[in-house]
PDB file of C-alpha atoms in Angstrom:
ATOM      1  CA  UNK A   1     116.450  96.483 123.655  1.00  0.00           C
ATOM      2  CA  UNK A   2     113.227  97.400 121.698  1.00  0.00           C
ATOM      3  CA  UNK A   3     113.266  95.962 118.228  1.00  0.00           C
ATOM      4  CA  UNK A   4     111.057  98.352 115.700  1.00  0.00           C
ATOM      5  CA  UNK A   5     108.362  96.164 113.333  1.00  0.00           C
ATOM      6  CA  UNK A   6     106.743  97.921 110.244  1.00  0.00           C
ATOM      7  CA  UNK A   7     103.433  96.111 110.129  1.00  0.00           C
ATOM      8  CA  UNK A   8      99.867  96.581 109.192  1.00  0.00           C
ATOM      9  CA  UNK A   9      98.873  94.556 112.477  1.00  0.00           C
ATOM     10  CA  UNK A  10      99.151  91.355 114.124  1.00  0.00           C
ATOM     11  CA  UNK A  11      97.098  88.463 115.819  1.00  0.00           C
ATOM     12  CA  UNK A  12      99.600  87.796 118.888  1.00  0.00           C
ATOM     13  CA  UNK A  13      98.549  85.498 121.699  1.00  0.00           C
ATOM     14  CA  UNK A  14      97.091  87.745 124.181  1.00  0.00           C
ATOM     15  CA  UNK A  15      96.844  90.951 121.799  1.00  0.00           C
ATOM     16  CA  UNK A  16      95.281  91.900 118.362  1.00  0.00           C
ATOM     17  CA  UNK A  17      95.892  95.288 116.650  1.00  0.00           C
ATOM     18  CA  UNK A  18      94.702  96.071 113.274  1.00  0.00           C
ATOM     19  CA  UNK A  19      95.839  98.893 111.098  1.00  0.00           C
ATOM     20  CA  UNK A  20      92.553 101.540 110.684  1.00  0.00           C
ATOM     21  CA  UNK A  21      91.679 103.783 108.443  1.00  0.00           C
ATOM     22  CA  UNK A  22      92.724 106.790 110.842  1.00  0.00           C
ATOM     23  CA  UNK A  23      95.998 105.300 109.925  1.00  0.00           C
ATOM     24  CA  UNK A  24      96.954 104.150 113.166  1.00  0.00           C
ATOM     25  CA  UNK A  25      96.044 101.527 115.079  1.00  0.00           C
ATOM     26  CA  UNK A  26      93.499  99.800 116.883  1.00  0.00           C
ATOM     27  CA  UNK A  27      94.165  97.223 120.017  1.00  0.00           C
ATOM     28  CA  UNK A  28      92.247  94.440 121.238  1.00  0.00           C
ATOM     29  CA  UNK A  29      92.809  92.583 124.385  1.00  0.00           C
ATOM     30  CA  UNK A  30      91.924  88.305 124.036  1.00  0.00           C
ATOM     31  CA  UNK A  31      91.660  87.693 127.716  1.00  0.00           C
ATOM     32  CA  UNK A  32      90.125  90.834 128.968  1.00  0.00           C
ATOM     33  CA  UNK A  33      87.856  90.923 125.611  1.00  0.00           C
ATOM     34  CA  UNK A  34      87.420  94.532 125.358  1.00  0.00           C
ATOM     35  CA  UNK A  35      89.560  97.028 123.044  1.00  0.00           C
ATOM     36  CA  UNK A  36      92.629  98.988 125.034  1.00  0.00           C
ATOM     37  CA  UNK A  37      91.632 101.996 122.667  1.00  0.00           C
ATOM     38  CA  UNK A  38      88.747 103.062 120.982  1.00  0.00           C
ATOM     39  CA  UNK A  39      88.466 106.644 120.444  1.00  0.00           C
ATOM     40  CA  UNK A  40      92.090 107.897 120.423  1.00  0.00           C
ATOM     41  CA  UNK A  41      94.125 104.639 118.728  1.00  0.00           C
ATOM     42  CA  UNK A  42      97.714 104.876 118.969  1.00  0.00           C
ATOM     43  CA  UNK A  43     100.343 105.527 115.883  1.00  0.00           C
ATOM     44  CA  UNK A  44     102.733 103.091 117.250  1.00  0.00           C
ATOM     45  CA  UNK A  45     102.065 100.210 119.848  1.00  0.00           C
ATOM     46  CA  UNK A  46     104.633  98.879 121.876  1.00  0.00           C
ATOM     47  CA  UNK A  47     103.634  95.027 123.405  1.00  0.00           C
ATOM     48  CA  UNK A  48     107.240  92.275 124.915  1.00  0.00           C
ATOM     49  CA  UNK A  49     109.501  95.122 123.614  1.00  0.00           C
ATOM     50  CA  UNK A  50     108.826  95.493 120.079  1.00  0.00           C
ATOM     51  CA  UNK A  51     107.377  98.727 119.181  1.00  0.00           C
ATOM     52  CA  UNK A  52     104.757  98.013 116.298  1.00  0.00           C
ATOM     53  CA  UNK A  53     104.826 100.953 113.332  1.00  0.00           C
ATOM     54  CA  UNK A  54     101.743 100.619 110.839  1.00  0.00           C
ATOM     55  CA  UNK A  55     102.290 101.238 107.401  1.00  0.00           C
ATOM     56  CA  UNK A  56     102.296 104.509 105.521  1.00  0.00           C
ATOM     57  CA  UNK A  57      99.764 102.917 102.872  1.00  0.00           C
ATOM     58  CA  UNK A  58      98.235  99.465 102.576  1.00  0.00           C
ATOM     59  CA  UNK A  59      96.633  98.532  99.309  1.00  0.00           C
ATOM     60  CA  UNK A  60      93.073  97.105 100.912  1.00  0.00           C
ATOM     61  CA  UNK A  61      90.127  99.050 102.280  1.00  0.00           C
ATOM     62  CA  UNK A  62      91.275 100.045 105.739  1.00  0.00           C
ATOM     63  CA  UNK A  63      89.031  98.456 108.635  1.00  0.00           C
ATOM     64  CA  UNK A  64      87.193 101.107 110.611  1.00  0.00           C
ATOM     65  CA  UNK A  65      87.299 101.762 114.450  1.00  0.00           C
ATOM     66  CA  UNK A  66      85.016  98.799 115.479  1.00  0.00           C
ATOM     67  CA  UNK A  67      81.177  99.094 116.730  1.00  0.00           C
ATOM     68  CA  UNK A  68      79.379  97.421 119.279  1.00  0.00           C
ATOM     69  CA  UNK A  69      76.981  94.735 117.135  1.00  0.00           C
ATOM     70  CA  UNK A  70      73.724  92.798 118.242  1.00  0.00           C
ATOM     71  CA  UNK A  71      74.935  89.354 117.775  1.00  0.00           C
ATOM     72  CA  UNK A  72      76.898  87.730 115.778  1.00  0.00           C
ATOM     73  CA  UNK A  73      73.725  86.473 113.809  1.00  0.00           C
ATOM     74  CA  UNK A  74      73.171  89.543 113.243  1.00  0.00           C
ATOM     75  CA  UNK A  75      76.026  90.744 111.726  1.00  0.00           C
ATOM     76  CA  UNK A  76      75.848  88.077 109.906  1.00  0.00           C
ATOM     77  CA  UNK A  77      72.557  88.972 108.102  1.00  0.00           C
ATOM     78  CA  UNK A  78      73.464  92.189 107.789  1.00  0.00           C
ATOM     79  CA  UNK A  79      77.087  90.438 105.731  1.00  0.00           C
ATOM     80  CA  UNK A  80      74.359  88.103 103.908  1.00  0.00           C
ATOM     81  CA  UNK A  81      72.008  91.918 103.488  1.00  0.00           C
ATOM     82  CA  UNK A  82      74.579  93.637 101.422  1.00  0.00           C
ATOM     83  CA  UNK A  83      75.374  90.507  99.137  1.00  0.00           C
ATOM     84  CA  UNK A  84      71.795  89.989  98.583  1.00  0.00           C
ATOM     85  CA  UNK A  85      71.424  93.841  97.332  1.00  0.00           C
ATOM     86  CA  UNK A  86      74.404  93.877  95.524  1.00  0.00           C
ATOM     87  CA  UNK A  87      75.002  90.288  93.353  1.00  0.00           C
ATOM     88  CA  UNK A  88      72.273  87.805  92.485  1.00  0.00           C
ATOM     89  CA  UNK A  89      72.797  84.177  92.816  1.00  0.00           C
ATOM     90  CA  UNK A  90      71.275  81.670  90.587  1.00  0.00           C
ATOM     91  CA  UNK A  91      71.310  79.395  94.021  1.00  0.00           C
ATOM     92  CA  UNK A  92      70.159  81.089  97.017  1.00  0.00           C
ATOM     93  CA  UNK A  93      72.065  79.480  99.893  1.00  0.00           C
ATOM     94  CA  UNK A  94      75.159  81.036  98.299  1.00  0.00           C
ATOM     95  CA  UNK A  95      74.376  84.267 100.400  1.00  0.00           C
ATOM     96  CA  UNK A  96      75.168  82.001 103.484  1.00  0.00           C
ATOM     97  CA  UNK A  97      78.443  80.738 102.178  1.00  0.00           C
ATOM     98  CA  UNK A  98      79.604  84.359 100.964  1.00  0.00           C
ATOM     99  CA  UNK A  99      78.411  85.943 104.322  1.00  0.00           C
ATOM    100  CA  UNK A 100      80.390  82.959 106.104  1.00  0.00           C
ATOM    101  CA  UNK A 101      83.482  83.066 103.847  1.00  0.00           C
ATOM    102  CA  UNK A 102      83.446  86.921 104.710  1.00  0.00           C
ATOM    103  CA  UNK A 103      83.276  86.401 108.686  1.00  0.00           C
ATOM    104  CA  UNK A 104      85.784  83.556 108.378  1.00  0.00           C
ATOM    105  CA  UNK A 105      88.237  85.899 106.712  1.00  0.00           C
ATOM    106  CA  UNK A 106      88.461  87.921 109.712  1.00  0.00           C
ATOM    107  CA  UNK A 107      89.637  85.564 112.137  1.00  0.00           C
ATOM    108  CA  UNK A 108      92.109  83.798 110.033  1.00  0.00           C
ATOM    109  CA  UNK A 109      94.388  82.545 113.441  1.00  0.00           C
ATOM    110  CA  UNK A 110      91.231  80.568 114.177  1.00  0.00           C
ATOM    111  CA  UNK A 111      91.828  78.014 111.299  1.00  0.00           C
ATOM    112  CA  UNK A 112      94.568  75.358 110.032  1.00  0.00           C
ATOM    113  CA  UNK A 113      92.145  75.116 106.177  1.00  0.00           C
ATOM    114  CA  UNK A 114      90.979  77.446 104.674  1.00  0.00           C
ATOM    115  CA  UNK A 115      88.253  77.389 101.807  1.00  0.00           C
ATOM    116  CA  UNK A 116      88.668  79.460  98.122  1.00  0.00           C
ATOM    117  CA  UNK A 117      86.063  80.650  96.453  1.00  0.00           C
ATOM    118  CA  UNK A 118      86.120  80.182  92.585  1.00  0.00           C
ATOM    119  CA  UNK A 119      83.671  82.124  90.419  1.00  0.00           C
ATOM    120  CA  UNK A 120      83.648  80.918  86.670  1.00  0.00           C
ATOM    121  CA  UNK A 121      81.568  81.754  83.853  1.00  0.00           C
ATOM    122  CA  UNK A 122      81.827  83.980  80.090  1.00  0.00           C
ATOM    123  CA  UNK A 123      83.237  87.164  80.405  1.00  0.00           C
ATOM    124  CA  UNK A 124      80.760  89.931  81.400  1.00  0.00           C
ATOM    125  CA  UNK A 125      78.906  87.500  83.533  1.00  0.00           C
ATOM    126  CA  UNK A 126      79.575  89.251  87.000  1.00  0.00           C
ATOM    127  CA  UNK A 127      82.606  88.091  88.079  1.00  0.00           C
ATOM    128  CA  UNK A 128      84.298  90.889  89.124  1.00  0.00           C
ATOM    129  CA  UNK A 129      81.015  92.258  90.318  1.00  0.00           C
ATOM    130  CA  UNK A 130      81.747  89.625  92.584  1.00  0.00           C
ATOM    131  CA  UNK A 131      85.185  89.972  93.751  1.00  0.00           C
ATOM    132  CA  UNK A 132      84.230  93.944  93.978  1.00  0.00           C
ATOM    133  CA  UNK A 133      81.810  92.471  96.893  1.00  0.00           C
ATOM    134  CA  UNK A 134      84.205  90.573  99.025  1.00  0.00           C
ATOM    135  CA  UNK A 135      86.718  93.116  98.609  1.00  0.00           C
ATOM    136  CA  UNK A 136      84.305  95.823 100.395  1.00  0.00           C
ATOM    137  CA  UNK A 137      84.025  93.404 102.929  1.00  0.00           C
ATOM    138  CA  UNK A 138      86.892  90.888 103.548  1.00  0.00           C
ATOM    139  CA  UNK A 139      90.018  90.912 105.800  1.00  0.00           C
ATOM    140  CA  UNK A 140      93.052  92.613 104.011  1.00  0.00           C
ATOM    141  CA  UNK A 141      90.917  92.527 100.540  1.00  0.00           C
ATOM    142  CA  UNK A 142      93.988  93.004  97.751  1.00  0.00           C
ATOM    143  CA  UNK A 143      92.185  93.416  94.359  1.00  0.00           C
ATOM    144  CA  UNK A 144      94.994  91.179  92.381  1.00  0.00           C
ATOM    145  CA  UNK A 145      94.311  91.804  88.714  1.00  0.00           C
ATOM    146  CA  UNK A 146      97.624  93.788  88.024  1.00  0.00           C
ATOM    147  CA  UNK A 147     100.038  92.025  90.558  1.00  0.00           C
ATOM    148  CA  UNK A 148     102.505  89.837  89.057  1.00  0.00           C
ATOM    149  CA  UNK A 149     103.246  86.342  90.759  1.00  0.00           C
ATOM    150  CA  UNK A 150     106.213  87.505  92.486  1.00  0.00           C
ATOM    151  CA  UNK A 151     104.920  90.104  93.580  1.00  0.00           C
ATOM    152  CA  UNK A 152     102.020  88.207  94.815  1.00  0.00           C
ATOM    153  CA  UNK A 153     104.405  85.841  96.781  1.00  0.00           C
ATOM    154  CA  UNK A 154     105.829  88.769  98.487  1.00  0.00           C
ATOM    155  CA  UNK A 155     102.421  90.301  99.686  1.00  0.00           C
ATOM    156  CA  UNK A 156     101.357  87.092 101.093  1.00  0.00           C
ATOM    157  CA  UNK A 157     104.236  86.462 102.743  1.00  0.00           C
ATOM    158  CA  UNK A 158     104.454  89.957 104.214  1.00  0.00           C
ATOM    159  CA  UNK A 159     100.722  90.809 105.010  1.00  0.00           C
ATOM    160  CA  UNK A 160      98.678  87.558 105.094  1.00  0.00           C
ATOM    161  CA  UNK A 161      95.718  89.702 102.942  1.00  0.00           C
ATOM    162  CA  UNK A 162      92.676  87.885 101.514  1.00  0.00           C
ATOM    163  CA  UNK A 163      93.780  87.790  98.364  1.00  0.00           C
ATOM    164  CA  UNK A 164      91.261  88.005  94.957  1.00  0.00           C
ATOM    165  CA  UNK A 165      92.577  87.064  92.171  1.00  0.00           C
ATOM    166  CA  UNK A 166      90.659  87.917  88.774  1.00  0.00           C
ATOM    167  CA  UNK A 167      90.692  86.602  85.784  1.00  0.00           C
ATOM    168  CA  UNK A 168      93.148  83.679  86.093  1.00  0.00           C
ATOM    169  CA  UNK A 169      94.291  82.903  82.503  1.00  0.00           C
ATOM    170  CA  UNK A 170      95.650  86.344  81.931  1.00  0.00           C
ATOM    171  CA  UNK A 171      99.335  84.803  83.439  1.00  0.00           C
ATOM    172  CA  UNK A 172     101.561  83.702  80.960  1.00  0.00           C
ATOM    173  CA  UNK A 173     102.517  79.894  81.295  1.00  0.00           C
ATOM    174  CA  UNK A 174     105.417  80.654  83.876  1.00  0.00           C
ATOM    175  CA  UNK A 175     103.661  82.659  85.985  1.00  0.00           C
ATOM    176  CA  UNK A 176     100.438  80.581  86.284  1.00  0.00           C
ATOM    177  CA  UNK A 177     102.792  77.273  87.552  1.00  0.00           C
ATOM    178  CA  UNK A 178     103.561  80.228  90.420  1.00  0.00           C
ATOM    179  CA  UNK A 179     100.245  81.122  90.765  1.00  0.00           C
ATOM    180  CA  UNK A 180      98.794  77.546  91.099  1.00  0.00           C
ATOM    181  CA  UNK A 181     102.205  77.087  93.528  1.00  0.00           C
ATOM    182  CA  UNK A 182     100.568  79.935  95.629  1.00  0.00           C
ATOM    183  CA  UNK A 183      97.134  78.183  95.695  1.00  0.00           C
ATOM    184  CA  UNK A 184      98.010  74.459  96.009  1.00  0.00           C
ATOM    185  CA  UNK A 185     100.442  75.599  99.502  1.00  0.00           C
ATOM    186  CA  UNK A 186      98.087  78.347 100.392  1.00  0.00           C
ATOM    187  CA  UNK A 187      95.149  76.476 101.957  1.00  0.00           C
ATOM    188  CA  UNK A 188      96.252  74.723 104.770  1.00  0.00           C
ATOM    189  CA  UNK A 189      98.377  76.498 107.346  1.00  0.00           C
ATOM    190  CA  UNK A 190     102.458  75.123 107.982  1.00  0.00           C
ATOM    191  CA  UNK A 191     102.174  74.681 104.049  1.00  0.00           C
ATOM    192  CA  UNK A 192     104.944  77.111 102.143  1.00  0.00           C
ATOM    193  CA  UNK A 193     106.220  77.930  99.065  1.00  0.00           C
ATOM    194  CA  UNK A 194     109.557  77.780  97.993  1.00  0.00           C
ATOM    195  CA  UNK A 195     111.667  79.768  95.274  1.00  0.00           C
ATOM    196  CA  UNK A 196     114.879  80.191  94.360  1.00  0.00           C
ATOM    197  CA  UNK A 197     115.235  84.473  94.566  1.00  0.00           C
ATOM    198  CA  UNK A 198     118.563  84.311  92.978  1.00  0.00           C
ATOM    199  CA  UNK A 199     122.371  82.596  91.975  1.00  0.00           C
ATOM    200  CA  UNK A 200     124.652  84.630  94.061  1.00  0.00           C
ATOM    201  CA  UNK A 201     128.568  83.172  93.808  1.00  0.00           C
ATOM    202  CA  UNK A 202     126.689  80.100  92.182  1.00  0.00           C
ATOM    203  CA  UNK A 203     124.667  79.411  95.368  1.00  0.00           C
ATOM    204  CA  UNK A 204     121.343  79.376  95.165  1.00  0.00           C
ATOM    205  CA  UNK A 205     119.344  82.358  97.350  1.00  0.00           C
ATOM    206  CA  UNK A 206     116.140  80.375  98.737  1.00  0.00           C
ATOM    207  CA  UNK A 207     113.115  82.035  99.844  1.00  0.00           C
ATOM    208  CA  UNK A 208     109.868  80.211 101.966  1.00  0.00           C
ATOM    209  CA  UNK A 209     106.570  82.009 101.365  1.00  0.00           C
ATOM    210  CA  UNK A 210     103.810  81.141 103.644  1.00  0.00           C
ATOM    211  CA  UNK A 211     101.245  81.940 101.504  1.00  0.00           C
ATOM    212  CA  UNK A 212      98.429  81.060 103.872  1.00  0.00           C
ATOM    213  CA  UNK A 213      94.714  82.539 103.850  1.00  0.00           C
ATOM    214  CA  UNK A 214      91.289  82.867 102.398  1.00  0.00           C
ATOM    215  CA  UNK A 215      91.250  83.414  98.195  1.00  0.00           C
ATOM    216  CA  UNK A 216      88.625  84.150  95.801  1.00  0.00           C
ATOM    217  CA  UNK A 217      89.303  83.721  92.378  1.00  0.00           C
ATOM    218  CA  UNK A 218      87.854  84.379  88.849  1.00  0.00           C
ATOM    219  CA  UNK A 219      88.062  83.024  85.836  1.00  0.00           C
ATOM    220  CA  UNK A 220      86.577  81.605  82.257  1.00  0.00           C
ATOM    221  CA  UNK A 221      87.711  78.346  82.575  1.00  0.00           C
ATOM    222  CA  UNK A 222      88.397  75.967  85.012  1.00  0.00           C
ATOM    223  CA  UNK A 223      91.920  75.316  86.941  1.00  0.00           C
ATOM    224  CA  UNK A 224      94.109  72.395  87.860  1.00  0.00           C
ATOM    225  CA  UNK A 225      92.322  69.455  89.161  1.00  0.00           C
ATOM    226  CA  UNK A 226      94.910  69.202  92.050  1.00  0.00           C
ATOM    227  CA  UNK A 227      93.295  72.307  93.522  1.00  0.00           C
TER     228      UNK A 227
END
């Protein structure tokens, strides 16, 4: 019986589909390395009967129908290009860690740890400028400003985005012990968060949150030390 799966795409072992911005999606093959579509992707995709549905909306810039690249140098430069044009660095090498932390992002199956990315400094110094940057250009970029931390929980769990987080001290006490919950579990992969959704007939509803993947955050001051 074919089970139906609402899902902006998935890295499975042999297959990887990706939800595009024709709002269907696109399939790649692991083994045979070449895409099973590329100019007519499919609205549903059926793979060890489940039939995959993308999402009506997804709140990240959609990826587009891939290109053929040079190298993989290359694209990197042309990653490192656009931060150079678009955000200046007191240090220089930065360009290679923001172009790297952008790749990386893409291929999050490929790693157990995963690096964040904290920009601090006054306000008006460019640090949204700089989460605007890696949002054009990361995996699953959600722009987290106006999410709450449940809510934030729930999008992890559900979508594994790369999630940017501005302006950290705007949370309220409560919600920045979730928020630091969501970054001290979310580097390393098999880590989770737990929460207690509700009481229901006095036992306690628990919830597990993997809240795995890449982060960039924002802020004027500094966070825990644990992180």
């Amino acid at each position: 019986m074919t089970q139906t799966v609402v899902t902006p795409g998935l890295a499975l072992q042999d297959i990887i589909f990706e939800h595009t911005d024709t709002g269907a999606y696109i399939v790649y093959h692991r083994h045979e390395q070449k895409f099973l579509v590329a100019d007519n992707p499919w609205n549903t995709f059926t793979h060890n009967d489940t039939r995959y549905v993308p999402l009506k909306r997804v709140p990240w810039p959609t990826a587009h129908i891939p290109k053929d690249y040079e190298s993989e140098e290359a694209l990197f430069n042309r990653v490192k290009k656009f931060f150079i044009e678009h955000l200046d660095v007191a240090n220089e090498l930065m360009y290679d860690v923001y172009a790297a932390f952008v790749l990386a992002s893409w291929i999050p199956e490929n790693f157990t740890v995963v690096p964040y990315l904290f920009f601090i400094g006054p306000l008006a110094s460019g640090k949204t400028r700089a989460l605007e940057c890696f949002h054009r250009l990361c995996y699953r970029s959600i722009m987290a400003t106006s999410m709450s931390a449940a809510s934030l929980f729930r999008a992890l769990e559900a979508w594994h985005p790369t999630l940017l987080l501005d302006e950290t001290e705007i949370y309220n006490r409560k919600e920045m012990v979730e928020v630091l919950a969501i970054l001290n579990s979310g580097y390393r992969r098999g880590q989770y968060a737990i929460r207690i959704e509700k009481v229901q007939n006095n036992v306690p509803q628990i919830a597990v949150f993997d809240t795995f993947g890449f982060k960039v955050l924002a802020g004027t001051q500094e966070l825990a030390d644990t992180l």
